[in-house]
PDB file of C-alpha atoms in Angstrom:
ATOM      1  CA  UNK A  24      14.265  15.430  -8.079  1.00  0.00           C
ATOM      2  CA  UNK A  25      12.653  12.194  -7.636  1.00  0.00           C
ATOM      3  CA  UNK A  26       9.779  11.766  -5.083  1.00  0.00           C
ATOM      4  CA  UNK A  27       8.533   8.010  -3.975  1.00  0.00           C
ATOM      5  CA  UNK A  28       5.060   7.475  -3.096  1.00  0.00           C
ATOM      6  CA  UNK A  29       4.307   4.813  -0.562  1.00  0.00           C
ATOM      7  CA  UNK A  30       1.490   3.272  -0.844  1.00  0.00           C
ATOM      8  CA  UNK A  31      -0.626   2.274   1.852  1.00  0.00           C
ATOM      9  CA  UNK A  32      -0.832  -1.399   2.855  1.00  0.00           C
ATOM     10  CA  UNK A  33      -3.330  -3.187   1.050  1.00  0.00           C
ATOM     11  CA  UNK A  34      -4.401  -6.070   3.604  1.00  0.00           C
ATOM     12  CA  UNK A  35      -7.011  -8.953   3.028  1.00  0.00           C
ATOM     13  CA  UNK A  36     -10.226  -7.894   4.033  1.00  0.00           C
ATOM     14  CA  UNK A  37     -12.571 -10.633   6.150  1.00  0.00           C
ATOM     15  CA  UNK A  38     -13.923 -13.391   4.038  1.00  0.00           C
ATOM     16  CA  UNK A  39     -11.854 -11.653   0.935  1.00  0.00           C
ATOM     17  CA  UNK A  40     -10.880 -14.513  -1.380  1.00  0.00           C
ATOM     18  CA  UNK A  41     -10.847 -13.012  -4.383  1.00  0.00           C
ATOM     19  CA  UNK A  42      -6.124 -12.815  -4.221  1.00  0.00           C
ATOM     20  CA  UNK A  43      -6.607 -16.677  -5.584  1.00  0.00           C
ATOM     21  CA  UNK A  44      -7.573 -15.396  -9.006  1.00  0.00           C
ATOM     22  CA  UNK A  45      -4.392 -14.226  -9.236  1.00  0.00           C
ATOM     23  CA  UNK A  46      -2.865 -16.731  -7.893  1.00  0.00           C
ATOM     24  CA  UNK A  47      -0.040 -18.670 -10.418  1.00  0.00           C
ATOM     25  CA  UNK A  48      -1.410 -21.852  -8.990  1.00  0.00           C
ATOM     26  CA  UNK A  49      -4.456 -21.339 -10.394  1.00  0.00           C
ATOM     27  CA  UNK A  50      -5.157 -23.725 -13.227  1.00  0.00           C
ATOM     28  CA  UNK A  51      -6.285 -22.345 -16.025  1.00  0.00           C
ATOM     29  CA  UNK A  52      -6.621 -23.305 -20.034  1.00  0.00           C
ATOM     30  CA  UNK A  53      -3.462 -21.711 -20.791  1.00  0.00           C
ATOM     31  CA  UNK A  54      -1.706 -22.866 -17.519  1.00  0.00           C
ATOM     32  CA  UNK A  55      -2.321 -25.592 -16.466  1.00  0.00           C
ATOM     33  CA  UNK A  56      -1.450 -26.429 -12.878  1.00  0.00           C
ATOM     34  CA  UNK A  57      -1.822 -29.887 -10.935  1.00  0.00           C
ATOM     35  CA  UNK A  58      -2.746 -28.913  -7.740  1.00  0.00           C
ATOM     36  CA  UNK A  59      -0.850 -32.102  -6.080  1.00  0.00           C
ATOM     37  CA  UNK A  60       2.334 -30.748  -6.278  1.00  0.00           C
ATOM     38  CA  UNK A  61       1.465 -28.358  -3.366  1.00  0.00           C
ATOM     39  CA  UNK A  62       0.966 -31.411  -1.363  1.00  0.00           C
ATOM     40  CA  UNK A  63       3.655 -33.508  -1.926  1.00  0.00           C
ATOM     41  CA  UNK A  64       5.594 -36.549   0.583  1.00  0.00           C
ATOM     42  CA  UNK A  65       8.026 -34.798   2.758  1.00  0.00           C
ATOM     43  CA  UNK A  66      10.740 -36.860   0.654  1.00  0.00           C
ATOM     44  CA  UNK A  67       9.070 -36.017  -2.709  1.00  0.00           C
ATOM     45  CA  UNK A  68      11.486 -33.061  -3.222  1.00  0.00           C
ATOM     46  CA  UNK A  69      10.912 -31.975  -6.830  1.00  0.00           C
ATOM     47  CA  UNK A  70       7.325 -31.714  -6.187  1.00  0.00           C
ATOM     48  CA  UNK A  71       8.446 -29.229  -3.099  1.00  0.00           C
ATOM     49  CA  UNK A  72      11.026 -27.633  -5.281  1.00  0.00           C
ATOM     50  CA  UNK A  73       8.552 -27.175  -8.395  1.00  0.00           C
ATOM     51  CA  UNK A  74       5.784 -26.148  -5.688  1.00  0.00           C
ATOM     52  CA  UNK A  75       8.196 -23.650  -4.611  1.00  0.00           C
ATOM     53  CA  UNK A  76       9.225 -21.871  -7.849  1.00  0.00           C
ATOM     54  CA  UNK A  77       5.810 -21.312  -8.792  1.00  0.00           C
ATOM     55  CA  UNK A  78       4.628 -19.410  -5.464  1.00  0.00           C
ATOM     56  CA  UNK A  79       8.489 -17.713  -6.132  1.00  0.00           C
ATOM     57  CA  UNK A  80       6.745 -15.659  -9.499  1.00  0.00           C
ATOM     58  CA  UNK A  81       3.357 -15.129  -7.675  1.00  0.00           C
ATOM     59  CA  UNK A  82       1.873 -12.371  -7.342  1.00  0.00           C
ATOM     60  CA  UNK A  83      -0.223 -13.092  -4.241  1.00  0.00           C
ATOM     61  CA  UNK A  84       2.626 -15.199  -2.692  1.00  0.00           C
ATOM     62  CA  UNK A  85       2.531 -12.989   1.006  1.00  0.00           C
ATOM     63  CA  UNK A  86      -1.545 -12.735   0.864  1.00  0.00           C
ATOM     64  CA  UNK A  87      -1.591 -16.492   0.406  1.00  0.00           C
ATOM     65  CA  UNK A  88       0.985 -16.718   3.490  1.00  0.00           C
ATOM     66  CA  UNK A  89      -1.304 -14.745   5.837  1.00  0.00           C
ATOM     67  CA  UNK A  90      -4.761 -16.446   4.682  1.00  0.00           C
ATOM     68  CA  UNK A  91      -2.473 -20.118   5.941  1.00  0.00           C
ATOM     69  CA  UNK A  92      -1.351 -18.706   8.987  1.00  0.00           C
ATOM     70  CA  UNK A  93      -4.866 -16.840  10.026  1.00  0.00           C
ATOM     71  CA  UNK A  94      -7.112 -19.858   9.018  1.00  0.00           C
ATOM     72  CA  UNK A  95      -4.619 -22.248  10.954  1.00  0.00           C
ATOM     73  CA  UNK A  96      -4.222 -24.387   7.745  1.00  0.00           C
ATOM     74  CA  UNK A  97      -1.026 -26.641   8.184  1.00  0.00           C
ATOM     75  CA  UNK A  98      -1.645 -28.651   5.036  1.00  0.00           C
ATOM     76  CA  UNK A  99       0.631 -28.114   1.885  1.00  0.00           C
ATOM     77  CA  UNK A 100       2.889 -25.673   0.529  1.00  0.00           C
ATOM     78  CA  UNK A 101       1.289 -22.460   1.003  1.00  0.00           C
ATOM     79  CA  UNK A 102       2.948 -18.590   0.212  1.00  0.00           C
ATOM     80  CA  UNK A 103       5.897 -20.710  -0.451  1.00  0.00           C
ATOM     81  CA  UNK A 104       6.638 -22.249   2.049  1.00  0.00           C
ATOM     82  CA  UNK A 105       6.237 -25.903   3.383  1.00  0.00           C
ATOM     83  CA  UNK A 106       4.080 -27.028   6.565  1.00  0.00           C
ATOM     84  CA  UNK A 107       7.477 -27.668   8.505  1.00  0.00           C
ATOM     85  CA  UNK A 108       8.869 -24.069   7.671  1.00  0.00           C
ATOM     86  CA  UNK A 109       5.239 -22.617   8.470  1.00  0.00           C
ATOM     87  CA  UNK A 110       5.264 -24.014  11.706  1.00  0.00           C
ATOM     88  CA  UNK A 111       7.269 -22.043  14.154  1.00  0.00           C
ATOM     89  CA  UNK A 112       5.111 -18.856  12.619  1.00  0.00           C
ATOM     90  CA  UNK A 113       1.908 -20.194  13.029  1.00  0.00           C
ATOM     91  CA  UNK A 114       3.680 -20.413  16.986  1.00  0.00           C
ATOM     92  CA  UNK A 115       4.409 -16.813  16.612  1.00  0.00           C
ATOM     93  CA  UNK A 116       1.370 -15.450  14.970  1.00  0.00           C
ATOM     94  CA  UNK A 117      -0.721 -14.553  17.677  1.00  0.00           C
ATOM     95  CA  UNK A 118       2.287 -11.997  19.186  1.00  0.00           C
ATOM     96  CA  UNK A 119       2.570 -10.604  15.713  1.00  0.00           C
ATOM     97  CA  UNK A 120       1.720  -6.694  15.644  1.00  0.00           C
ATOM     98  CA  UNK A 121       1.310  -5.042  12.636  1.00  0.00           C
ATOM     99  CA  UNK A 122       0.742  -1.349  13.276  1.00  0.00           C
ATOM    100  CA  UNK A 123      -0.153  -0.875   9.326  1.00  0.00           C
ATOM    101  CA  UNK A 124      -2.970  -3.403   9.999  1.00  0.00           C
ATOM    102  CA  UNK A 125      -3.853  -1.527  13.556  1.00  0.00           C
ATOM    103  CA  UNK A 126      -4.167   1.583  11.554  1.00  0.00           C
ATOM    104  CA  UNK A 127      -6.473   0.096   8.844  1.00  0.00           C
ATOM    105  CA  UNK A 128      -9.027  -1.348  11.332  1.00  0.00           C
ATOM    106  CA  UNK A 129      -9.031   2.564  13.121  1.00  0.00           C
ATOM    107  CA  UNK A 130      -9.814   3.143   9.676  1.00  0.00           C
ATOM    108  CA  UNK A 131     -12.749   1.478   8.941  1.00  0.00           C
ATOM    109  CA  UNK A 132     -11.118  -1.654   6.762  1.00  0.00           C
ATOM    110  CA  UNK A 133     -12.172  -5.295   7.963  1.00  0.00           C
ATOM    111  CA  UNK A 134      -8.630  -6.818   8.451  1.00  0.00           C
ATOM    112  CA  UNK A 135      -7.833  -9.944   9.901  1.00  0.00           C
ATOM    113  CA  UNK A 136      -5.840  -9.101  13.294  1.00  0.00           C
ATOM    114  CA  UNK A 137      -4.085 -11.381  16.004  1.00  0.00           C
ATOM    115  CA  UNK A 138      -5.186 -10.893  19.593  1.00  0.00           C
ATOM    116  CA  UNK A 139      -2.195  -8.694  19.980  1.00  0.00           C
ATOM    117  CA  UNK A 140      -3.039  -6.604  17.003  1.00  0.00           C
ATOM    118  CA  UNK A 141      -7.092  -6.327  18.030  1.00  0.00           C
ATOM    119  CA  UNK A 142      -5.118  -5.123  21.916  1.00  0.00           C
ATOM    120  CA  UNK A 143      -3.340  -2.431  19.961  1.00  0.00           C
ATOM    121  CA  UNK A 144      -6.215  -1.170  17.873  1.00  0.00           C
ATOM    122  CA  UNK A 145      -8.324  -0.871  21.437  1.00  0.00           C
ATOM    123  CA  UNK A 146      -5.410   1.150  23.051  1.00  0.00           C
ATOM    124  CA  UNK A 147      -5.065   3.291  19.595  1.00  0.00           C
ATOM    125  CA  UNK A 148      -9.037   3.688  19.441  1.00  0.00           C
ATOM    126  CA  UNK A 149      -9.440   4.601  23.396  1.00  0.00           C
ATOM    127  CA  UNK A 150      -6.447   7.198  23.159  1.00  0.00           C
ATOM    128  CA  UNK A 151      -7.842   9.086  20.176  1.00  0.00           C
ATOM    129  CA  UNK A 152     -11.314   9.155  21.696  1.00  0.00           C
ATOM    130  CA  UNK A 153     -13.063   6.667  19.320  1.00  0.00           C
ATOM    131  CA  UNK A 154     -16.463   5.821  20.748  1.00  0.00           C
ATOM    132  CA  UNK A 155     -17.524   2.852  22.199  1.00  0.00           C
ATOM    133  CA  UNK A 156     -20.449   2.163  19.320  1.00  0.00           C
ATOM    134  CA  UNK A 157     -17.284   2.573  16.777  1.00  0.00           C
ATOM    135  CA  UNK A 158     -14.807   0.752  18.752  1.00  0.00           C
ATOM    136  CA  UNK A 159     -17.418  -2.499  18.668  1.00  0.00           C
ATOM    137  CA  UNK A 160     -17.988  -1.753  15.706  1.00  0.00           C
ATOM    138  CA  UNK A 161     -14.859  -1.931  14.034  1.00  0.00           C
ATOM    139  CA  UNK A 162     -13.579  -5.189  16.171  1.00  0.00           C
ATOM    140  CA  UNK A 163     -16.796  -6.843  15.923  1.00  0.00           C
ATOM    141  CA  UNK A 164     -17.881  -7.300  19.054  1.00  0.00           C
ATOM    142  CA  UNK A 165     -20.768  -6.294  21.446  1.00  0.00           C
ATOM    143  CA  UNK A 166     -21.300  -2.648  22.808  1.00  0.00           C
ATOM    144  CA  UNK A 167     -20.676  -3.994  26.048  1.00  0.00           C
ATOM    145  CA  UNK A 168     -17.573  -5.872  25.873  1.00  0.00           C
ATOM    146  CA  UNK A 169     -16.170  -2.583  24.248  1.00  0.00           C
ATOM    147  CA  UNK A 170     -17.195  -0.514  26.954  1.00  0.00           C
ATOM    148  CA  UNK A 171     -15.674  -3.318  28.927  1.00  0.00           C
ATOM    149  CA  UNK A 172     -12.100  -3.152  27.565  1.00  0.00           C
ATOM    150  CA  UNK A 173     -12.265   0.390  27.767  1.00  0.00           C
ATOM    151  CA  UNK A 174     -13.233   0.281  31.579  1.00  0.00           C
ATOM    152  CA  UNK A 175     -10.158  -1.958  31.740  1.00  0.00           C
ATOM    153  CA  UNK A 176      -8.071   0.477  29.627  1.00  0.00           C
ATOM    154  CA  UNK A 177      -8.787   3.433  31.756  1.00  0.00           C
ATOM    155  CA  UNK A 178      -7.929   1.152  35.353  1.00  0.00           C
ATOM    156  CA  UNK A 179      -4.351   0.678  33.609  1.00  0.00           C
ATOM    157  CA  UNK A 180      -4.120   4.053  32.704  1.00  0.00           C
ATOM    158  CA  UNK A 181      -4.903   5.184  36.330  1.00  0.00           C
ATOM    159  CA  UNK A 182      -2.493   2.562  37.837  1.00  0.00           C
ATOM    160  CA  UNK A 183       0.588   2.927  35.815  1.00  0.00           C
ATOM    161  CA  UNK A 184       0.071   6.901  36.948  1.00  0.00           C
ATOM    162  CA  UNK A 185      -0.347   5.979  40.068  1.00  0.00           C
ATOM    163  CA  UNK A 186       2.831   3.847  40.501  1.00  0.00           C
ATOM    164  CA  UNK A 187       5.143   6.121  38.720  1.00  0.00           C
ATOM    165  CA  UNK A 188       7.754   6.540  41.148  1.00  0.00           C
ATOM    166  CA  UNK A 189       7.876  10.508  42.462  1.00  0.00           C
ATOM    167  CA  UNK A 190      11.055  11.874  41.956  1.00  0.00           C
ATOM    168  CA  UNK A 191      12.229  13.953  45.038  1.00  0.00           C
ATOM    169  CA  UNK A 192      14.930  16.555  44.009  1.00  0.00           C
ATOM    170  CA  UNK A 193      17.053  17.420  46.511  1.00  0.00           C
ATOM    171  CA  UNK A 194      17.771  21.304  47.752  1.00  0.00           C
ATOM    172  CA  UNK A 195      20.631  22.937  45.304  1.00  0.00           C
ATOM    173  CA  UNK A 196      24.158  22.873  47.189  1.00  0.00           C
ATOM    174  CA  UNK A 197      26.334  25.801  46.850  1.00  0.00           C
ATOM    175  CA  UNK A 198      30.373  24.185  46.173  1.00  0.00           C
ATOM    176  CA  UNK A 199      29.560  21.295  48.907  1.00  0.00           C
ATOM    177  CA  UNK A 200      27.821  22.648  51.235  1.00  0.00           C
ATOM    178  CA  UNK A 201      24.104  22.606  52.036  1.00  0.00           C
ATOM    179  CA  UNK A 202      21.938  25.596  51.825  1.00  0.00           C
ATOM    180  CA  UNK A 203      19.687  26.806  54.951  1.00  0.00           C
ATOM    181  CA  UNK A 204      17.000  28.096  55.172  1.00  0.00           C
ATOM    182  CA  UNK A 205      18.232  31.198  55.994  1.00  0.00           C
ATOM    183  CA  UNK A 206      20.523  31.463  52.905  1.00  0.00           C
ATOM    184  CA  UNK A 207      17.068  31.723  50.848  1.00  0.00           C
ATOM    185  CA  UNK A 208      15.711  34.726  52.367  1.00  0.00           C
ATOM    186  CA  UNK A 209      12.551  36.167  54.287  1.00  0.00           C
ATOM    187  CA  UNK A 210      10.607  34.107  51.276  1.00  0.00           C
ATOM    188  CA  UNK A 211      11.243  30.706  52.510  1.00  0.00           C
TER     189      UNK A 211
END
């Protein structure tokens, strides 16, 4: 029997540049790269076509993807793809939600998270009763804005149980008809 491990995630940490050293578009004396072609004319299609085939064998090519979208940069061919076929998810990358990423912040790991991500990991952190120190801790903010979003957590909480519709059952009916009171006994 064959078993598969999965390995967990392995996300780019805050600051963390060191991916580019493995980058195939780094130049070295062996391979030598002109960095141009990764900025080429939108009409200068073999530089975007020989741009493209070299993030196609990298190793890094998704890590280089994220660092574009999460520093905003629009310039260049970047994780393979061009600024025009970047563009609708650098539109969508604040709604992304990554629960693998969620999970690493819980854990401790400084990962770069969209606003939607950083709501998740406050949600996560208040349901399994991580402190407030922690919970500022591990999004980087004041002691006070967490116990802030937690305040504002726990007012949700309390109004989405308060406007859950009640359910009223209705008395059991014996073959149509609808019991009395009397049909339940001296209990009733």
């Amino acid at each position: 029997m064959t078993t598969t491990t999965i390995s967990p995630a392995r996300h780019r940490l805050l600051g963390d540049q060191a991916w580019q050293d493995q980058a195939v578009c780094q130049s070295t004396e062996h391979n030598p790269v002109d960095p141009e072609i990764f900025f080429p004319e939108p009409d200068e299609t073999d530089k975007i076509t020989t741009a493209k085939s070299l993030c196609g064998q990298c190793p890094v090519r998704r890590t280089c993807l994220d660092a574009a979208l999460e520093s905003g940069t629009t310039d260049g061919i970047r994780g393979g793809l061009t600024e025009e076929e970047r563009g609708p998810l650098h539109e969508k990358l604040a709604n992304r939600l990554d629960y693998s990423r969620v999970n690493a912040t819980i854990a401790g790991r400084d990962v770069h998270l969209t606003h939607t991500e950083r709501r998740a990991v406050e949600h996560a952190a208040y349901r399994h009763g991580v402190s407030e120190q922690r919970l500022a801790w591990l999004l980087k903010v004041t002691e006070e804005h967490a116990k802030k979003r937690y305040r504002e957590i726990r007012r949700a909480e309390r109004n989405r149980t308060l406007n859950q519709p009640t359910t009223n059952t209705s008395p059991p009916e014996t073959d149509g008809e609808r019991l009395g009171r009397d049909d339940f006994g001296t209990a009733a």
